[in-house]
Short mmCIF file of C-alpha atoms and ligand atoms in Angstrom, two decimals:
data_model
loop_
_atom_site.label_atom_id
_atom_site.label_comp_id
_atom_site.label_asym_id
_atom_site.label_seq_id
_atom_site.Cartn_x
_atom_site.Cartn_y
_atom_site.Cartn_z
CA MET S 1 95.09 91.48 91.89
CA ARG S 2 93.79 93.59 89.02
CA ALA S 3 96.20 94.43 86.26
CA LEU S 4 95.00 97.78 85.04
CA ILE S 5 96.28 99.48 81.94
CA ALA S 6 94.78 102.86 82.85
CA ILE S 7 92.83 104.28 85.75
CA ALA S 8 91.89 107.71 87.07
CA ILE S 9 91.55 108.18 90.82
CA LEU S 10 89.13 111.04 91.46
CA HIS S 11 88.20 113.46 94.24
CA ALA S 12 90.80 112.45 96.83
CA THR S 13 92.99 114.81 98.85
CA LEU S 14 96.49 114.49 97.40
CA ILE S 15 99.69 114.56 99.47
CA ASP S 16 102.39 114.24 96.82
CA GLY S 17 105.49 113.69 99.00
CA HIS S 18 107.13 117.05 98.30
CA GLY S 19 105.88 118.59 101.55
CA GLY S 20 103.57 121.27 100.13
CA ALA S 21 99.96 121.82 101.15
CA PRO S 22 97.61 118.90 100.40
CA VAL S 23 95.55 119.31 97.23
CA LYS S 24 91.82 118.84 97.69
CA ASP S 25 89.62 117.17 95.06
CA ALA S 26 92.64 116.03 93.07
CA THR S 27 92.82 113.64 90.14
CA VAL S 28 95.57 111.09 89.62
CA VAL S 29 95.74 109.49 86.16
CA VAL S 30 97.75 106.29 85.91
CA ARG S 31 98.71 104.61 82.65
CA ASP S 32 100.96 101.59 82.02
CA GLY S 33 102.21 101.61 85.60
CA LYS S 34 103.24 105.27 85.58
CA ILE S 35 101.67 108.47 86.81
CA GLU S 36 100.48 110.43 83.81
CA CYS S 37 99.02 113.39 85.67
CA ALA S 38 98.40 114.38 89.30
CA GLY S 39 96.61 117.47 90.66
CA VAL S 40 93.53 119.58 89.97
CA GLU S 41 94.30 120.32 86.32
CA CYS S 42 94.28 116.74 85.04
CA SER S 43 91.66 115.85 82.50
CA VAL S 44 90.24 112.35 82.64
CA PRO S 45 90.76 110.54 79.33
CA LYS S 46 87.57 109.20 77.73
CA GLY S 47 86.77 105.55 78.37
CA ILE S 48 89.28 105.22 81.20
CA LYS S 49 88.36 103.25 84.31
CA VAL S 50 87.65 105.55 87.23
CA PHE S 51 87.96 105.05 90.97
CA ASP S 52 85.98 107.47 93.11
CA ALA S 53 88.11 108.24 96.16
CA ARG S 54 85.91 110.99 97.58
CA GLY S 55 86.59 111.43 101.29
CA MET S 56 89.94 109.63 101.01
CA TRP S 57 93.61 110.65 100.98
CA ILE S 58 96.33 109.68 98.50
CA THR S 59 99.99 109.59 99.50
CA PRO S 60 103.05 108.12 97.83
CA GLY S 61 103.81 104.54 98.84
CA LEU S 62 106.03 104.49 101.91
CA VAL S 63 109.75 103.78 101.59
CA ASP S 64 111.64 101.92 104.30
CA ALA S 65 115.25 103.04 103.86
CA HIS S 66 116.75 100.52 106.30
CA VAL S 67 115.84 96.83 106.07
CA HIS S 68 117.63 93.47 106.02
CA PHE S 69 116.20 90.57 104.00
CA SER S 70 119.00 88.46 105.54
CA GLN S 71 117.34 88.79 108.95
CA SER S 72 114.02 87.24 109.95
CA GLY S 73 112.55 89.70 112.45
CA TRP S 74 113.46 87.34 115.26
CA ALA S 75 116.39 85.86 117.19
CA ASP S 76 117.12 83.09 114.70
CA GLY S 77 118.58 85.68 112.31
CA ARG S 78 120.63 87.24 115.12
CA PRO S 79 122.02 84.40 117.26
CA ASP S 80 124.77 86.81 118.32
CA ALA S 81 122.04 88.61 120.32
CA LEU S 82 120.11 85.57 121.59
CA ASP S 83 121.46 82.16 120.76
CA VAL S 84 118.55 79.98 119.60
CA ARG S 85 120.63 77.84 117.23
CA ALA S 86 119.90 74.59 119.11
CA GLN S 87 116.23 74.89 118.08
CA TYR S 88 116.64 77.13 114.99
CA PRO S 89 119.91 76.33 113.18
CA TYR S 90 121.30 79.49 111.61
CA GLU S 91 122.03 77.96 108.20
CA GLN S 92 118.41 76.74 108.06
CA THR S 93 117.09 80.20 108.88
CA ILE S 94 119.21 81.85 106.20
CA GLY S 95 118.33 79.11 103.71
CA GLU S 96 114.63 79.83 104.27
CA LEU S 97 115.12 83.59 104.06
CA LYS S 98 116.89 83.15 100.72
CA ALA S 99 114.27 80.69 99.38
CA HIS S 100 111.20 82.71 100.44
CA PRO S 101 111.80 86.45 100.53
CA GLU S 102 108.38 86.95 98.90
CA ARG S 103 106.67 86.66 102.31
CA PHE S 104 108.38 89.88 103.35
CA ALA S 105 107.70 91.49 99.98
CA ARG S 106 103.99 90.92 100.52
CA SER S 107 104.13 92.13 104.12
CA TYR S 108 105.76 95.35 102.96
CA LEU S 109 103.08 96.06 100.35
CA CYS S 110 100.35 95.10 102.85
CA SER S 111 101.80 97.67 105.27
CA GLY S 112 101.92 100.39 102.62
CA VAL S 113 105.65 100.10 101.92
CA THR S 114 106.27 100.12 98.15
CA SER S 115 110.08 100.48 98.23
CA VAL S 116 112.85 99.23 100.52
CA PHE S 117 116.59 99.73 100.87
CA ASP S 118 118.40 96.60 102.06
CA VAL S 119 121.47 98.04 103.72
CA GLY S 120 123.43 94.87 104.42
CA GLY S 121 123.18 91.14 103.94
CA TYR S 122 124.22 88.05 102.02
CA PRO S 123 125.20 88.34 98.36
CA TRP S 124 121.80 87.02 97.20
CA THR S 125 120.16 90.25 98.41
CA LEU S 126 121.81 91.91 95.41
CA GLN S 127 119.55 89.87 93.10
CA LEU S 128 116.26 90.63 94.87
CA HIS S 129 115.54 93.61 92.63
CA GLU S 130 115.23 91.19 89.69
CA ARG S 131 112.15 89.70 91.38
CA ALA S 132 110.59 93.08 92.05
CA ASP S 133 107.48 92.99 89.85
CA THR S 134 104.31 94.73 91.04
CA SER S 135 103.82 92.07 93.76
CA TRP S 136 107.07 93.31 95.34
CA PRO S 137 108.28 96.64 96.62
CA HIS S 138 111.16 98.17 94.70
CA VAL S 139 114.36 96.79 96.23
CA SER S 140 117.67 98.62 96.29
CA ALA S 141 120.46 96.67 98.04
CA ALA S 142 123.95 97.28 99.39
CA GLY S 143 124.93 93.60 99.70
CA PRO S 144 127.59 92.37 102.16
CA LEU S 145 128.76 94.90 104.75
CA LEU S 146 132.33 95.99 105.20
CA SER S 147 132.80 95.60 108.95
CA THR S 148 135.70 96.87 111.03
CA LEU S 149 134.77 94.10 113.48
CA ASP S 150 135.63 90.63 112.16
CA HIS S 151 132.13 89.35 112.93
CA TRP S 152 131.55 85.58 113.08
CA LEU S 153 127.96 85.65 111.83
CA ASN S 154 128.58 84.27 108.35
CA LEU S 155 127.97 80.95 106.57
CA PRO S 156 130.69 78.48 105.58
CA ALA S 157 130.55 79.54 101.91
CA GLU S 158 128.80 82.93 102.12
CA ARG S 159 129.65 86.12 103.97
CA GLN S 160 127.42 89.00 105.01
CA PHE S 161 130.35 90.63 106.84
CA VAL S 162 133.54 91.34 104.91
CA PHE S 163 136.34 92.16 107.34
CA LEU S 164 137.51 95.75 106.81
CA LYS S 165 140.84 95.31 108.54
CA ASP S 166 143.08 97.68 106.60
CA GLU S 167 143.24 99.97 103.58
CA ALA S 168 143.81 97.14 101.11
CA SER S 169 140.79 95.16 102.35
CA GLY S 170 138.68 98.32 102.11
CA ARG S 171 139.62 98.83 98.47
CA GLU S 172 139.18 95.15 97.61
CA GLY S 173 135.81 95.07 99.37
CA VAL S 174 134.48 98.07 97.47
CA LYS S 175 135.69 96.68 94.11
CA TYR S 176 133.91 93.40 94.90
CA LEU S 177 130.65 95.20 95.78
CA ALA S 178 130.79 97.39 92.67
CA ALA S 179 131.35 94.33 90.45
CA GLN S 180 128.39 92.55 92.08
CA GLY S 181 125.99 95.42 91.41
CA ALA S 182 125.69 96.84 94.93
CA ARG S 183 123.79 100.14 95.01
CA ALA S 184 125.85 101.46 97.93
CA VAL S 185 128.88 100.61 100.07
CA LYS S 186 127.81 99.91 103.64
CA VAL S 187 130.39 100.13 106.39
CA TRP S 188 129.64 98.78 109.86
CA TYR S 189 131.96 101.10 111.79
CA ILE S 190 132.06 99.10 115.02
CA GLU S 191 135.77 99.08 115.85
CA GLU S 192 137.79 102.21 115.22
CA ASN S 193 139.94 101.95 112.10
CA GLU S 194 139.92 105.30 110.37
CA ALA S 195 142.55 104.41 107.76
CA ALA S 196 140.48 101.46 106.52
CA LEU S 197 137.28 103.55 106.57
CA MET S 198 138.93 106.37 104.58
CA ALA S 199 140.21 103.88 101.99
CA ALA S 200 136.74 102.38 101.61
CA GLY S 201 135.27 105.87 101.21
CA ASP S 202 137.87 106.82 98.60
CA GLU S 203 137.30 103.63 96.63
CA ALA S 204 133.50 104.03 96.86
CA ALA S 205 133.79 107.53 95.38
CA LYS S 206 135.88 106.10 92.51
CA ALA S 207 133.18 103.48 91.92
CA LYS S 208 130.49 106.23 92.08
CA LEU S 209 128.74 104.39 94.91
CA PRO S 210 127.45 106.23 97.98
CA LEU S 211 129.21 105.37 101.24
CA ILE S 212 126.60 104.56 103.89
CA VAL S 213 127.70 104.00 107.45
CA HIS S 214 126.53 102.51 110.73
CA ALA S 215 128.22 104.85 113.24
CA THR S 216 126.25 105.38 116.44
CA GLU S 217 128.97 107.27 118.33
CA LEU S 218 129.55 110.96 117.62
CA ALA S 219 133.29 110.60 116.92
CA ARG S 220 132.71 107.66 114.57
CA ALA S 221 129.88 109.46 112.77
CA LYS S 222 132.24 112.37 112.12
CA ALA S 223 134.93 109.98 110.87
CA ALA S 224 132.35 108.43 108.54
CA LEU S 225 131.44 111.84 107.16
CA ARG S 226 135.11 112.75 106.69
CA ALA S 227 135.38 109.53 104.68
CA GLY S 228 132.59 110.85 102.47
CA ALA S 229 129.47 109.22 103.93
CA LYS S 230 126.26 110.22 102.17
CA LEU S 231 123.97 108.42 104.58
CA LEU S 232 124.19 107.67 108.30
CA VAL S 233 121.94 104.65 108.78
CA HIS S 234 121.32 105.28 112.50
CA SER S 235 121.17 108.19 114.93
CA VAL S 236 124.12 109.14 117.10
CA TRP S 237 123.19 107.85 120.56
CA ASP S 238 126.25 108.32 122.79
CA ALA S 239 126.41 112.14 122.97
CA ASP S 240 124.68 115.35 121.95
CA ILE S 241 125.51 116.14 118.35
CA ASP S 242 127.34 119.38 117.69
CA ASP S 243 127.88 122.01 115.01
CA GLU S 244 130.86 120.13 113.58
CA LEU S 245 128.71 117.08 112.79
CA ILE S 246 126.03 119.27 111.22
CA ALA S 247 128.64 121.09 109.12
CA LEU S 248 130.09 117.78 107.91
CA MET S 249 126.61 116.51 106.99
CA LYS S 250 125.88 119.70 105.05
CA LYS S 251 129.21 119.51 103.23
CA ASN S 252 128.43 115.95 102.09
CA GLY S 253 124.73 116.57 101.45
CA ALA S 254 124.27 113.64 103.82
CA ILE S 255 120.97 112.12 104.92
CA LEU S 256 120.27 110.55 108.34
CA THR S 257 118.03 107.58 109.10
CA PRO S 258 117.12 107.76 112.80
CA THR S 259 115.95 104.11 113.38
CA LEU S 260 114.36 105.03 116.71
CA THR S 261 112.51 101.79 117.38
CA VAL S 262 114.89 98.91 116.54
CA ALA S 263 116.74 98.86 119.88
CA GLY S 264 113.42 98.56 121.68
CA GLY S 265 112.77 95.32 119.79
CA TYR S 266 115.84 93.72 121.35
CA ALA S 267 114.82 94.97 124.79
CA ARG S 268 111.29 93.54 124.37
CA MET S 269 112.73 90.21 123.22
CA TYR S 270 114.94 89.93 126.31
CA GLU S 271 112.02 90.99 128.49
CA SER S 272 109.90 88.21 126.98
CA VAL S 273 112.59 85.56 127.59
CA VAL S 274 112.74 86.49 131.27
CA SER S 275 109.05 87.22 131.94
CA LYS S 276 107.91 84.19 129.87
CA LYS S 277 105.19 86.35 128.33
CA ALA S 278 104.92 86.55 124.53
CA PRO S 279 105.86 89.94 123.07
CA GLU S 280 103.11 92.15 121.69
CA ILE S 281 102.85 92.14 117.91
CA ASP S 282 101.98 95.47 116.28
CA ASP S 283 100.61 94.33 112.92
CA PRO S 284 97.16 95.92 112.51
CA ASN S 285 96.49 94.54 109.02
CA HIS S 286 97.78 90.99 109.64
CA CYS S 287 100.52 91.47 107.09
CA VAL S 288 103.19 89.29 108.70
CA ASP S 289 103.29 85.60 107.72
CA ALA S 290 102.26 82.85 110.15
CA ALA S 291 105.75 81.30 110.39
CA THR S 292 107.29 84.58 111.56
CA ILE S 293 104.46 85.11 114.05
CA ALA S 294 105.02 81.57 115.40
CA LYS S 295 108.70 82.35 116.00
CA VAL S 296 107.85 85.56 117.84
CA ASN S 297 105.36 83.65 119.97
CA ALA S 298 108.09 81.10 120.80
CA THR S 299 110.22 83.82 122.47
CA PRO S 300 109.12 82.96 126.05
CA SER S 301 110.32 79.36 125.62
CA MET S 302 113.87 80.51 124.79
CA SER S 303 116.54 80.90 127.44
CA ASP S 304 119.91 82.54 127.95
CA PRO S 305 122.15 81.91 130.97
CA ASP S 306 123.15 85.60 131.07
CA LEU S 307 119.60 86.94 131.10
CA ASN S 308 117.75 87.66 134.32
CA ALA S 309 115.42 90.35 135.65
CA ALA S 310 118.26 92.67 136.65
CA ALA S 311 119.89 92.37 133.22
CA VAL S 312 116.59 93.16 131.53
CA VAL S 313 116.12 96.29 133.66
CA ARG S 314 119.66 97.38 132.75
CA ILE S 315 119.12 96.75 129.02
CA SER S 316 115.75 98.52 129.00
CA LYS S 317 117.19 101.56 130.77
CA ARG S 318 120.15 101.74 128.38
CA THR S 319 117.77 101.43 125.44
CA SER S 320 115.41 104.18 126.60
CA ASP S 321 118.38 106.49 127.32
CA ARG S 322 119.69 105.92 123.80
CA VAL S 323 116.27 106.49 122.24
CA LEU S 324 115.84 109.77 124.13
CA LEU S 325 119.26 111.00 123.02
CA SER S 326 118.62 109.79 119.45
CA ALA S 327 115.33 111.69 119.38
CA ALA S 328 116.91 114.90 120.70
CA ASN S 329 119.72 114.59 118.14
CA LEU S 330 117.16 113.96 115.40
CA MET S 331 115.42 117.24 116.20
CA LYS S 332 118.70 119.18 116.11
CA LEU S 333 119.27 117.83 112.60
CA VAL S 334 115.71 118.63 111.53
CA GLU S 335 116.10 122.19 112.79
CA ALA S 336 119.42 122.48 110.91
CA GLY S 337 117.68 121.42 107.70
CA ILE S 338 119.44 118.06 107.37
CA PRO S 339 117.34 115.63 105.29
CA ILE S 340 115.86 112.73 107.26
CA ALA S 341 114.89 109.37 105.75
CA THR S 342 112.64 106.90 107.55
CA GLY S 343 114.08 103.45 108.15
CA THR S 344 113.14 100.71 110.60
CA ASP S 345 116.09 98.26 110.53
CA ALA S 346 113.46 95.59 109.86
CA GLY S 347 114.65 92.03 110.18
CA ASN S 348 116.19 92.67 113.58
CA PRO S 349 114.47 90.89 116.46
CA LEU S 350 110.83 92.04 116.80
CA THR S 351 111.29 94.72 114.14
CA LEU S 352 109.03 92.92 111.69
CA HIS S 353 109.32 93.36 107.94
CA GLY S 354 106.41 95.59 106.90
CA PRO S 355 104.33 96.89 109.81
CA SER S 356 107.34 98.20 111.77
CA ILE S 357 107.18 101.32 109.60
CA HIS S 358 104.11 102.51 111.54
CA ALA S 359 105.80 102.51 114.96
CA GLU S 360 108.90 104.15 113.48
CA MET S 361 106.90 106.97 111.88
CA LEU S 362 105.04 107.56 115.14
CA ALA S 363 108.33 107.65 117.07
CA MET S 364 109.63 110.31 114.69
CA GLN S 365 106.51 112.38 115.36
CA THR S 366 106.88 111.85 119.11
CA ALA S 367 110.47 113.11 118.79
CA GLY S 368 109.03 116.39 117.50
CA MET S 369 108.71 116.14 113.72
CA THR S 370 105.42 117.28 112.19
CA PRO S 371 103.27 114.67 110.43
CA MET S 372 104.14 116.28 107.08
CA GLN S 373 107.87 116.18 107.88
CA VAL S 374 107.52 112.48 108.72
CA ILE S 375 105.60 111.83 105.49
CA VAL S 376 108.31 113.52 103.39
CA ALA S 377 110.98 111.55 105.29
CA SER S 378 109.04 108.33 104.62
CA THR S 379 108.53 108.97 100.89
CA ALA S 380 110.63 111.45 98.89
CA THR S 381 113.69 111.53 101.14
CA ALA S 382 113.74 107.81 101.89
CA ALA S 383 113.55 107.16 98.12
CA ARG S 384 116.54 109.48 97.67
CA ALA S 385 118.48 107.65 100.40
CA ALA S 386 117.71 104.36 98.63
CA ARG S 387 118.70 105.79 95.21
CA LEU S 388 115.19 105.14 93.93
CA ASP S 389 114.07 108.76 93.64
CA ASP S 390 114.28 108.82 89.85
CA ILE S 391 111.44 106.26 89.69
CA THR S 392 109.41 106.55 92.88
CA GLY S 393 108.90 108.37 96.22
CA THR S 394 106.61 111.18 95.03
CA ILE S 395 103.38 111.41 93.07
CA GLU S 396 104.30 113.23 89.90
CA LYS S 397 104.20 112.72 86.16
CA GLY S 398 106.57 110.05 84.90
CA LYS S 399 107.17 108.26 88.17
CA ASP S 400 106.00 104.73 88.91
CA ALA S 401 102.43 104.66 90.20
CA ASP S 402 103.30 103.63 93.77
CA LEU S 403 100.68 105.14 96.05
CA LEU S 404 98.40 104.56 99.00
CA ILE S 405 94.72 105.34 99.44
CA LEU S 406 93.81 106.07 103.06
CA SER S 407 90.36 106.42 104.57
CA ALA S 408 91.44 109.07 107.10
CA ASP S 409 93.71 112.10 107.09
CA PRO S 410 97.36 111.15 107.81
CA LEU S 411 98.13 114.76 108.73
CA GLN S 412 95.64 114.48 111.59
CA SER S 413 97.38 111.35 112.82
CA LEU S 414 100.13 109.25 111.29
CA ASP S 415 98.29 106.28 112.77
CA ASN S 416 95.90 106.66 109.85
CA PHE S 417 98.56 104.91 107.74
CA ARG S 418 97.62 101.81 109.73
CA ARG S 419 94.13 102.13 108.30
CA LEU S 420 95.14 102.19 104.67
CA LYS S 421 92.56 100.73 102.28
CA TYR S 422 94.39 100.29 98.97
CA VAL S 423 97.98 99.98 97.85
CA MET S 424 98.99 100.69 94.26
CA ARG S 425 102.39 99.41 93.14
CA GLY S 426 103.43 99.98 89.54
CA GLY S 427 99.85 100.85 88.60
CA VAL S 428 98.32 97.68 90.09
CA LEU S 429 95.71 98.49 92.71
CA ARG S 430 95.12 96.01 95.52
CA GLY S 431 92.93 96.12 98.60
CA VAL S 432 94.89 95.58 101.79
CA ALA S 433 92.82 92.45 102.51
CA GLU S 434 94.31 90.83 99.37
CA LEU S 435 97.81 91.33 100.72
CA ARG S 436 97.39 89.80 104.15
CA GLY S 437 100.03 87.35 105.29
CA ARG S 438 97.77 85.22 107.46
ZN1 ZN D 501 120.62 97.59 110.03
#
């Protein structure tokens, strides 16, 4: 780590996050952790340290607008999906996640992610931002979720799911979140209960907190938007979206996070349990810590009485159908001009904190977005979704100096984000090798 007071990065091609044409031979001047000047008109102050980035590209640091620090990236954080509690007791897993979130912080920076939005978890996630110095990404957090399903996955003295059973519980839940410093009100709209949802939305508006909703069915997504949702944290995957949904999103100025890859992680986990072959790990820069990798590699030794080859085929088919529909719906929204924010749902099984951003960005491109559209979704718009856009998400004067230096053109291939060389967070420049997790 090098704590720099001032540095000028010279001669790189600048992609600033706003979506305009890249600027060749640009200069970025950084002072006291902030961007002082970016573009071709910047003068380089005398005596300042310079970094010659000729032949390289500068982009804003990536923003993952859908993560969960209360989940590990494996089954032990989601025993409702694959019950491994005999070997990995749930309270132990959550205890470790709470004690050592810094392993994920490092993995994010190592993967080029300089900001994250934790959209649901235990109350301690609301304090993570206090730890967010330049060795951490910025963290914005929603805290415990209001869930219309009375989910059992809690701890004896801590809840990540607050039961949204009626209007009164919706209002009480929002008041609790506002008092705890939540940056948004997340509703897990799993069981239909429109009255409770509307009450939560009304109370969130009073508290000046954005309502953000998990609603993967078209009818529920519309209900969420009628309740005032500003962010849908997943795609709709049960039906083709229609003009009514688009009109509701426009009315609210709502953003959508497609999360195209998370369901595939579950499918690959089940496949590994049945085939007894370890899942592939897509972590090109070795950002993920050894303990997490060891858990992933233990997948084939797990078992589930309900899992067999036929079940895996069924799950994989359902997953690929949903992804195809999600991708088609994503493109309808893009064409309608709805803002899209990249988010991985990291922490879910095999969606690993940090490097999962690369597969997600590629999936968005495969769906039909241009590389530049994906870059804007992964920087400026994701920062807006996370309520961090006043301090980060684009490279412009006054914002935090959160940027990446790449050795190849990301507009040629988004895979070039996997080959990033340097990550700057809050003005501190680090080589990717310094940030490795193992
Ligand atoms: Zn999620």
